[in-house]
PDB file of C-alpha atoms in Angstrom:
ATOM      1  CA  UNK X   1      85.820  87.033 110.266  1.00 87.00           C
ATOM      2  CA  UNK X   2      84.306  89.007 107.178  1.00 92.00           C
ATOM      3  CA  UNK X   3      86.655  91.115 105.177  1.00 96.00           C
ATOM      4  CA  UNK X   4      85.369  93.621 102.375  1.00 96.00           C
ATOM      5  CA  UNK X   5      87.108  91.673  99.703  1.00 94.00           C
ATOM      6  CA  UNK X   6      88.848  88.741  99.994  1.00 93.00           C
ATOM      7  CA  UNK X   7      91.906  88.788 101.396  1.00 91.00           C
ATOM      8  CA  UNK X   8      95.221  87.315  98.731  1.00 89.00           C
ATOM      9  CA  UNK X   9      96.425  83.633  98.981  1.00 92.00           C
ATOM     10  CA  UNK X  10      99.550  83.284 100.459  1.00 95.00           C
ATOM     11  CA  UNK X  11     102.440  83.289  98.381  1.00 97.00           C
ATOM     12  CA  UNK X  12     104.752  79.804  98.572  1.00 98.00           C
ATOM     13  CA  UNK X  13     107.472  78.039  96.962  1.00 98.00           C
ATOM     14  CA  UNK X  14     108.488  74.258  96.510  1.00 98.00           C
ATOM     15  CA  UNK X  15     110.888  73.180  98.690  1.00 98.00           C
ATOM     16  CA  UNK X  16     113.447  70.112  97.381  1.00 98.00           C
ATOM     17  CA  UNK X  17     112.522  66.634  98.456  1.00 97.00           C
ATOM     18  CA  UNK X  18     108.987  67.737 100.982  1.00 98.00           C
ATOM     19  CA  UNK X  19     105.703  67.843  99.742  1.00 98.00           C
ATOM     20  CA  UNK X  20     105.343  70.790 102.081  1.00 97.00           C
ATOM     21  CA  UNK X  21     105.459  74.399 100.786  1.00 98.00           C
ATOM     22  CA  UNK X  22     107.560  77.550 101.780  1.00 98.00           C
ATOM     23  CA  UNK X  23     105.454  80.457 102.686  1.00 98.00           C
ATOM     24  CA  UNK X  24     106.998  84.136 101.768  1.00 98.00           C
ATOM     25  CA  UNK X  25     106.956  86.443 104.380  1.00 98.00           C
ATOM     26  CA  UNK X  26     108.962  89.809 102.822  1.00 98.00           C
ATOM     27  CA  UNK X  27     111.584  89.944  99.605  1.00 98.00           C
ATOM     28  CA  UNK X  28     114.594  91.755 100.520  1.00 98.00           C
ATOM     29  CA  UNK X  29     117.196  92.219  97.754  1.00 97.00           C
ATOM     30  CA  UNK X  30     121.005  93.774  98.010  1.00 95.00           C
ATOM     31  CA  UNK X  31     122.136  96.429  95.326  1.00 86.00           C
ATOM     32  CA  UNK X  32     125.805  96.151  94.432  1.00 82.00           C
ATOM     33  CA  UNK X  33     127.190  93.054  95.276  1.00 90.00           C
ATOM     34  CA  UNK X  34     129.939  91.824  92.791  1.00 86.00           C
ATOM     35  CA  UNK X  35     132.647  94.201  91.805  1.00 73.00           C
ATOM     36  CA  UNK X  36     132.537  93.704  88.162  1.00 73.00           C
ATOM     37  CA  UNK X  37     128.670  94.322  88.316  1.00 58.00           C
ATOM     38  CA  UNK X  38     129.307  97.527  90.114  1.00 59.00           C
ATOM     39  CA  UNK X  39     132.142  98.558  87.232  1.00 73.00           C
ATOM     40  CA  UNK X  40     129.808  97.663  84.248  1.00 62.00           C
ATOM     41  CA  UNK X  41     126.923 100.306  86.062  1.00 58.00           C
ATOM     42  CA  UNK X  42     129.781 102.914  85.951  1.00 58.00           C
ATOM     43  CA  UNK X  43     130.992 102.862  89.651  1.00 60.00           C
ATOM     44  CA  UNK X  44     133.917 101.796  91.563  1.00 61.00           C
ATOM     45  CA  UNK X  45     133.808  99.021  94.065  1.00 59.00           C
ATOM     46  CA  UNK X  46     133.978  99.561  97.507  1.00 66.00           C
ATOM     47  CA  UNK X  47     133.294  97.392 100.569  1.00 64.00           C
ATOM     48  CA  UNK X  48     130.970 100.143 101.862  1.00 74.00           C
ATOM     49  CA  UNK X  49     127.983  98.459 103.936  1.00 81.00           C
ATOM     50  CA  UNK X  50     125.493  96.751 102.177  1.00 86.00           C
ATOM     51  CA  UNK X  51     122.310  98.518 101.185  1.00 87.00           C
ATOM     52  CA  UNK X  52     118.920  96.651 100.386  1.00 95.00           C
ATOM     53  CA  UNK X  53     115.848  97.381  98.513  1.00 95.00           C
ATOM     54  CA  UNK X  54     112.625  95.473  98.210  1.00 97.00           C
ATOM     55  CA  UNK X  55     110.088  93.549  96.056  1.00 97.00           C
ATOM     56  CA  UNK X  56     106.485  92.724  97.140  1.00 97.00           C
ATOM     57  CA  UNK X  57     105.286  89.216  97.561  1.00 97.00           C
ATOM     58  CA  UNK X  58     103.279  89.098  95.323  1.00 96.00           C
ATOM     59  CA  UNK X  59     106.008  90.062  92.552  1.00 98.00           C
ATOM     60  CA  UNK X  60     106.443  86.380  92.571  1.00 98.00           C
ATOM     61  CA  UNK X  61     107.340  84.455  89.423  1.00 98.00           C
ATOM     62  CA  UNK X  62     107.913  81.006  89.444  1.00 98.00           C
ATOM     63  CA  UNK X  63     109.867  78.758  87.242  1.00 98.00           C
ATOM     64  CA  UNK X  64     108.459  78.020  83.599  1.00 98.00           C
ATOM     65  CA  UNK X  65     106.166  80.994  83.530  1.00 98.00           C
ATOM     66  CA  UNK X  66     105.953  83.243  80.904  1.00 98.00           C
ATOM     67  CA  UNK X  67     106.320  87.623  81.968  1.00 98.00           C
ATOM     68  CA  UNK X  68     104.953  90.112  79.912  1.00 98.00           C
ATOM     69  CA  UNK X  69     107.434  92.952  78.565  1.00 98.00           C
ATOM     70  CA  UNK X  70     106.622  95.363  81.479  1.00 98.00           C
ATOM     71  CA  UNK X  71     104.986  98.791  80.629  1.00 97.00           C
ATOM     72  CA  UNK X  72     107.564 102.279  80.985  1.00 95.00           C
ATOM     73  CA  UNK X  73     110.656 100.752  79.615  1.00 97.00           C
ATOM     74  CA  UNK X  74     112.472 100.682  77.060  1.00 97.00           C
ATOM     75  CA  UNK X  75     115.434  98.466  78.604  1.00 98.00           C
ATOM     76  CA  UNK X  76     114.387  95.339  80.524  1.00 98.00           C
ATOM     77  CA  UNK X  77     117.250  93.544  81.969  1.00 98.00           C
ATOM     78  CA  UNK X  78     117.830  90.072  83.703  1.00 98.00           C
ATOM     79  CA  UNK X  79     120.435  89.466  86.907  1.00 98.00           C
ATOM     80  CA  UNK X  80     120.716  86.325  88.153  1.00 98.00           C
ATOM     81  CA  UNK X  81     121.308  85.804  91.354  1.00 98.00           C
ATOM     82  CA  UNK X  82     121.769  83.729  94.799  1.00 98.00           C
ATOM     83  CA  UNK X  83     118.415  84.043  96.902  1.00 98.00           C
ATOM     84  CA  UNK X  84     118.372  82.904 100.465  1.00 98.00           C
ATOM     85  CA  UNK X  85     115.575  81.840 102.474  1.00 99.00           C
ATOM     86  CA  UNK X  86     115.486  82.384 105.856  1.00 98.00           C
ATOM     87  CA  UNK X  87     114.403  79.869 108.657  1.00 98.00           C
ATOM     88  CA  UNK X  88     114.935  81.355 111.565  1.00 98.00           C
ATOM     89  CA  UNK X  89     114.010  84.807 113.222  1.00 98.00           C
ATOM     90  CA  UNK X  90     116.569  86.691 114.714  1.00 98.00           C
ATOM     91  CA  UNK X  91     117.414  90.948 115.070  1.00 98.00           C
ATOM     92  CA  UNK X  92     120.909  91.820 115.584  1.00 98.00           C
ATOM     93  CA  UNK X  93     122.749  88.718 114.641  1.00 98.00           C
ATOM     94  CA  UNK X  94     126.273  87.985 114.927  1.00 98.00           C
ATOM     95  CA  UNK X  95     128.245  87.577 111.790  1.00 98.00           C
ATOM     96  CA  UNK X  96     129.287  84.147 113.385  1.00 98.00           C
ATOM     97  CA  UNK X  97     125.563  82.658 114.049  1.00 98.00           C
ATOM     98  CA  UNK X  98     124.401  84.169 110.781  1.00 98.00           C
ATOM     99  CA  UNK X  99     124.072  81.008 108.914  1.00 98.00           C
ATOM    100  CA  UNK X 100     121.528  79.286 111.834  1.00 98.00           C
ATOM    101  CA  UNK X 101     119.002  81.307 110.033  1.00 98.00           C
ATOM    102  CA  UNK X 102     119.340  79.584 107.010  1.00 98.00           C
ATOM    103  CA  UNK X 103     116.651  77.745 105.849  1.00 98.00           C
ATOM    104  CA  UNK X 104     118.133  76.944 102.040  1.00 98.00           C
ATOM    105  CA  UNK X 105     118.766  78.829  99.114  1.00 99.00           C
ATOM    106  CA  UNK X 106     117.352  79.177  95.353  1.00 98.00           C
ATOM    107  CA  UNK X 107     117.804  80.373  92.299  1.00 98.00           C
ATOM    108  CA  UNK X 108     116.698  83.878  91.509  1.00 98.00           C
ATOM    109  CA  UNK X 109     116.261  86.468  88.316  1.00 98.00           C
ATOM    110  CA  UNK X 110     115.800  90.360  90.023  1.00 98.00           C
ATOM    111  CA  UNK X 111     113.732  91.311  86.213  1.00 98.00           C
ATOM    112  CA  UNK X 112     114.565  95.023  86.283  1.00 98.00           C
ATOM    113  CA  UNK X 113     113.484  98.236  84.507  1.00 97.00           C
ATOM    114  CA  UNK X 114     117.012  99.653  83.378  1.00 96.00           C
ATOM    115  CA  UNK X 115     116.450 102.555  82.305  1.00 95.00           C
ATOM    116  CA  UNK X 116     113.939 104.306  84.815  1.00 94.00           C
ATOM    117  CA  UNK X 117     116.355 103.221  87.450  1.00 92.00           C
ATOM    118  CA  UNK X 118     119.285 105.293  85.669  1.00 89.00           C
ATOM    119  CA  UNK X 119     116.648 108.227  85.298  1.00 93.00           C
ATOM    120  CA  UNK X 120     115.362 107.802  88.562  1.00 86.00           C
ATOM    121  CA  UNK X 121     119.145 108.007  90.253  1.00 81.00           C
ATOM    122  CA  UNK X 122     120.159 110.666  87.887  1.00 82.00           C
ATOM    123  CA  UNK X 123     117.902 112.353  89.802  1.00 86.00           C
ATOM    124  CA  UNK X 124     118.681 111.304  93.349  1.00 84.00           C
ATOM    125  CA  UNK X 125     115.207 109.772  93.919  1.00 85.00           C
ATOM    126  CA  UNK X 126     114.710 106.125  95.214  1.00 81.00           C
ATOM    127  CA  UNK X 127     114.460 103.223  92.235  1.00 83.00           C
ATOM    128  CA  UNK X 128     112.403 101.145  93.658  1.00 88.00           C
ATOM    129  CA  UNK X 129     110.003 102.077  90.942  1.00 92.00           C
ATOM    130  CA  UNK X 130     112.658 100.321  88.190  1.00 95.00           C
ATOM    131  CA  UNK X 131     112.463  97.042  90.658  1.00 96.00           C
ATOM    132  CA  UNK X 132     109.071  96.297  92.609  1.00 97.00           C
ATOM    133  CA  UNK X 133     107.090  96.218  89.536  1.00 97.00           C
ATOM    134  CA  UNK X 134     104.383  93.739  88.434  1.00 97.00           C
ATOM    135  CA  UNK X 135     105.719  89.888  88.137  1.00 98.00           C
ATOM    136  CA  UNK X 136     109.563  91.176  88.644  1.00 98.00           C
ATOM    137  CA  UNK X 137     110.906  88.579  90.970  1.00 98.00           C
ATOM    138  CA  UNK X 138     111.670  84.903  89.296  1.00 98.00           C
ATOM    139  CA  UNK X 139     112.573  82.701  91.968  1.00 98.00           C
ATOM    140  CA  UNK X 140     113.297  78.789  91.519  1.00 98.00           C
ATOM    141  CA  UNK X 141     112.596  75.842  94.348  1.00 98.00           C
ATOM    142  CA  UNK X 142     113.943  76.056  97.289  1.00 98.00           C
ATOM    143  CA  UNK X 143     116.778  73.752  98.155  1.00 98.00           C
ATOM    144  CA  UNK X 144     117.314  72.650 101.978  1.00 98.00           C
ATOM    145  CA  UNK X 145     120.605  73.601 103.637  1.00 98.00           C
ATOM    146  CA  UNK X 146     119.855  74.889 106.930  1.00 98.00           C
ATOM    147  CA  UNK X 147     123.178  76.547 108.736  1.00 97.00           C
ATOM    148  CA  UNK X 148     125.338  75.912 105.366  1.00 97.00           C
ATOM    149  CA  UNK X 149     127.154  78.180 103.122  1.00 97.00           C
ATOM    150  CA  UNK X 150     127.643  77.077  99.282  1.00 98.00           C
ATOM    151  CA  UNK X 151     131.079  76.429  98.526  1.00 97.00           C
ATOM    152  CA  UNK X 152     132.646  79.657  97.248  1.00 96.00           C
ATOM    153  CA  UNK X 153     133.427  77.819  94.048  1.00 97.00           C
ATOM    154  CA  UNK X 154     129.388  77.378  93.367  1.00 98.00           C
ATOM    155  CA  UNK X 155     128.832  79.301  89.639  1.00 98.00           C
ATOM    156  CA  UNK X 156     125.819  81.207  88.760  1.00 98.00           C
ATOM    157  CA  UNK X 157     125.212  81.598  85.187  1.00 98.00           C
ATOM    158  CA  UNK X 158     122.375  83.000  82.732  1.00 98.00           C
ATOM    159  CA  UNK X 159     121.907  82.422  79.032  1.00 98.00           C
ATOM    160  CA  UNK X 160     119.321  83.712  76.956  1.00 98.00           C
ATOM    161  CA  UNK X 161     118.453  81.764  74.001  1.00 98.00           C
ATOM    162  CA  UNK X 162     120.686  79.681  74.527  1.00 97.00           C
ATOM    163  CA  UNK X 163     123.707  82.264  75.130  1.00 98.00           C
ATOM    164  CA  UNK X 164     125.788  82.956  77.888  1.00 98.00           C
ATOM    165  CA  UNK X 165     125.676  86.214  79.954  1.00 97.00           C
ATOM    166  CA  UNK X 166     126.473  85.719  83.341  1.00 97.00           C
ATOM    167  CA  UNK X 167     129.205  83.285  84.468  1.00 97.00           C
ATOM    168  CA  UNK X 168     130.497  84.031  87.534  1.00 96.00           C
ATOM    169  CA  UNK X 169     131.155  81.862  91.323  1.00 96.00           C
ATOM    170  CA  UNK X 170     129.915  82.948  94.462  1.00 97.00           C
ATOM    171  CA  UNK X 171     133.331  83.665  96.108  1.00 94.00           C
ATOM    172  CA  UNK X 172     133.177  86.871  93.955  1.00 93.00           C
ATOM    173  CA  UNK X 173     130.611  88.322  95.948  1.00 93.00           C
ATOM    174  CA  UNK X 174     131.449  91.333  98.244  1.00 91.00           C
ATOM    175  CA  UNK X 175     129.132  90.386 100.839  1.00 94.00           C
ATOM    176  CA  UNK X 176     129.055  86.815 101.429  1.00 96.00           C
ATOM    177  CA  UNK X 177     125.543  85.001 103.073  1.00 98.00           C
ATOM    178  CA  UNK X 178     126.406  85.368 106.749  1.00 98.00           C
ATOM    179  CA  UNK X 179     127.494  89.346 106.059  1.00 96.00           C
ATOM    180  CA  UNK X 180     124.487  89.757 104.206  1.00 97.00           C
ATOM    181  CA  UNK X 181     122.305  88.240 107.275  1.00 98.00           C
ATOM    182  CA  UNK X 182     124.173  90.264 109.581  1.00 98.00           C
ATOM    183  CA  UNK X 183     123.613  93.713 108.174  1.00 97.00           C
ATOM    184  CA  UNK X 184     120.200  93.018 107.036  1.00 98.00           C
ATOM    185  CA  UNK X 185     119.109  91.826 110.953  1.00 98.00           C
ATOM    186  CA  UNK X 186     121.144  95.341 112.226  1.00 97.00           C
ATOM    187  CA  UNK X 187     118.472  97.111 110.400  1.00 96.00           C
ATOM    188  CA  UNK X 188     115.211  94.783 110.969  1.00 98.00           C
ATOM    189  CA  UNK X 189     114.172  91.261 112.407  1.00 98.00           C
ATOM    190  CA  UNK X 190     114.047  88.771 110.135  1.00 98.00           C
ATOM    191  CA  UNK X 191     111.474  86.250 110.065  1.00 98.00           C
ATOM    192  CA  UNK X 192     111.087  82.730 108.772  1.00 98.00           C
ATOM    193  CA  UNK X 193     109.325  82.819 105.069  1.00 98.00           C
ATOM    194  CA  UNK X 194     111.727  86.090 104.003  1.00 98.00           C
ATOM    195  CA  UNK X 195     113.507  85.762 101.342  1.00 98.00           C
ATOM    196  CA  UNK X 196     116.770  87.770 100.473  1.00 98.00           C
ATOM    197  CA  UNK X 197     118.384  88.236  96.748  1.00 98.00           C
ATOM    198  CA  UNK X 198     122.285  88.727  97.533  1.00 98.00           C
ATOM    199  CA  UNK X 199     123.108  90.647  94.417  1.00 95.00           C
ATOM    200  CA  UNK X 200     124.203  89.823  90.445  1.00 95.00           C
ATOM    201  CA  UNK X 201     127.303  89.562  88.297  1.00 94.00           C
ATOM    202  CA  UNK X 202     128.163  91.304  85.528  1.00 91.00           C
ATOM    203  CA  UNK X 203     127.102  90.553  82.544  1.00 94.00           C
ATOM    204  CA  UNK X 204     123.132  92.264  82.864  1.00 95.00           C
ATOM    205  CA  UNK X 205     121.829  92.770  79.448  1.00 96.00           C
ATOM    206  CA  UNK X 206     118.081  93.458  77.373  1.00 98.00           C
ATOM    207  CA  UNK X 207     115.298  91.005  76.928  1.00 98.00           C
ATOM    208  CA  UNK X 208     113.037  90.855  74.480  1.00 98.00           C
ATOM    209  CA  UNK X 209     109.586  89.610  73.619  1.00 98.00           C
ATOM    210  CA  UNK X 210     109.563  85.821  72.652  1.00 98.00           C
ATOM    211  CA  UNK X 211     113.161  85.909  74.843  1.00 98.00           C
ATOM    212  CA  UNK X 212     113.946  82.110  76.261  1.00 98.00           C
ATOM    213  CA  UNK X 213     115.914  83.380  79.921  1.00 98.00           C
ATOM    214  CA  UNK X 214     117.373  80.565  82.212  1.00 98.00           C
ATOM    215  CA  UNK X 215     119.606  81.324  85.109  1.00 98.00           C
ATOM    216  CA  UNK X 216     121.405  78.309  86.568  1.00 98.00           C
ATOM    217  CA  UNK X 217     122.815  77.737  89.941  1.00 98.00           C
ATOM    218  CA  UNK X 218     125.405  74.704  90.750  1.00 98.00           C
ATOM    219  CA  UNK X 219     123.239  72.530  93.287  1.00 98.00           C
ATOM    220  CA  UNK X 220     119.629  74.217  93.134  1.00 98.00           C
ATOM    221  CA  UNK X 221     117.297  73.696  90.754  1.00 98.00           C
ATOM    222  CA  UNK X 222     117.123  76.232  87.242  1.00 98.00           C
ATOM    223  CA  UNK X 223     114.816  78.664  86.080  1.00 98.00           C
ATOM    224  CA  UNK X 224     113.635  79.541  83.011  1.00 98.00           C
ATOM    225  CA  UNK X 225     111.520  82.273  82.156  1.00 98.00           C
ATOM    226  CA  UNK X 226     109.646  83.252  78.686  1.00 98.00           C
ATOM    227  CA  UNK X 227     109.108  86.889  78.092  1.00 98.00           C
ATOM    228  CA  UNK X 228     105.823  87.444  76.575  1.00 98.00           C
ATOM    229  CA  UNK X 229     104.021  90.769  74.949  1.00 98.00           C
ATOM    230  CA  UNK X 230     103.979  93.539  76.297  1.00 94.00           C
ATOM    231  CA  UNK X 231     101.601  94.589  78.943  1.00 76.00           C
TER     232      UNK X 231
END
């Protein structure tokens, strides 16, 4: 088959312990997933259901590379977060069979243009503009655990520079992984290769050209991102 330009390579990630790679389907991300997150953006916490947003594949950023200062911001933030990779396909699933479509889980930074989201909900339009940009999706290797949960007491921390922002354990999410599985597959199938971001902790802050950013996950392998010039 001839195409009219070539068509992209297909977007992977290492998996622990295999010389095989994981091949990325979709990127779905949940807003508003730890209570003290959702307090520091100036709401209060409710255990409405969970809404997601997405990133495109080729968003991609793997660990140790370097991401220009994005263009139409002012205020670029980090969030770490929990990012599950799915195994299995499955629509509708059961809160209780949830975790059979795990495949593993890694660590993950949702980069995100602060300010246009605030403008962009002050007036009531989507934000995906503030979080499907250009090289905004830092994900780590990808750790085998199919049909596990990580121990509530798992910690997910950031420092940049060498300083701590984010500290905070997984049994602090809203949502937990089988929830978040649940709702997502209510709304669409998933499919092995997706990947889903579960949401960050407070603690969200700037970065800065020549910025050092490593989020670290108990179990999983760290990332560290360097923020270059801007673009």
């Amino acid at each position: 088959m001839e195409y009219v330009f070539p068509p992209l390579p297909v977007q992977s990630l290492p998996v622990a312990g295999d010389s095989r790679r994981f091949a990325l389907r979709r990127i779905f991300c949940v807003g508003r997933n730890y209570a003290d997150h959702i307090r520091e953006m100036g709401f209060q916490p409710e255990r409405e259901p969970p809404f997601f947003f997405t990133k495109p594949i080729d968003a991609l950023v793997q660990d140790g590379e370097t991401v220009a200062y994005p263009p139409l911001t002012e205020n670029f933030h980090h969030e770490a977060e929990l990012v599950i990779a799915i195994g299995k396909a499955g629509a509708d699933i059961a809160v209780a069979n949830a975790l059979d479509h795990v495949f593993g889980y890694a660590t993950g930074n949702d980069l995100t243009r602060r300010d246009l989201q605030f403008a962009l909900r002050d007036r009531g339009r989507p934000w995906d503009w503030s979080k499907a940009f250009d090289r905004s999706a830092v994900v780590g290797t990808i750790s085998p655990r199919p049909g596990q949960a990580l121990p509530g007491a798992t910690r997910v921390r950031l420092n940049v520079n060498g300083e701590t922002r984010q500290d905070a354990t997984l049994d602090t999410m809203i949502w937990n992984v089988a929830e978040i599985i649940a709702a997502l597959s209510a709304s669409v199938t998933i499919l092995p290769g997706d990947l889903i971001f579960t949401g960050t902790p407070a603690g969200v802050g700037p970065l800065e050209e020549g910025d050092k950013c490593t989020v670290e996950i108990d179990g999983l392998a760290p990332i560290t991102t360097l923020i270059g010039p801007r673009a």
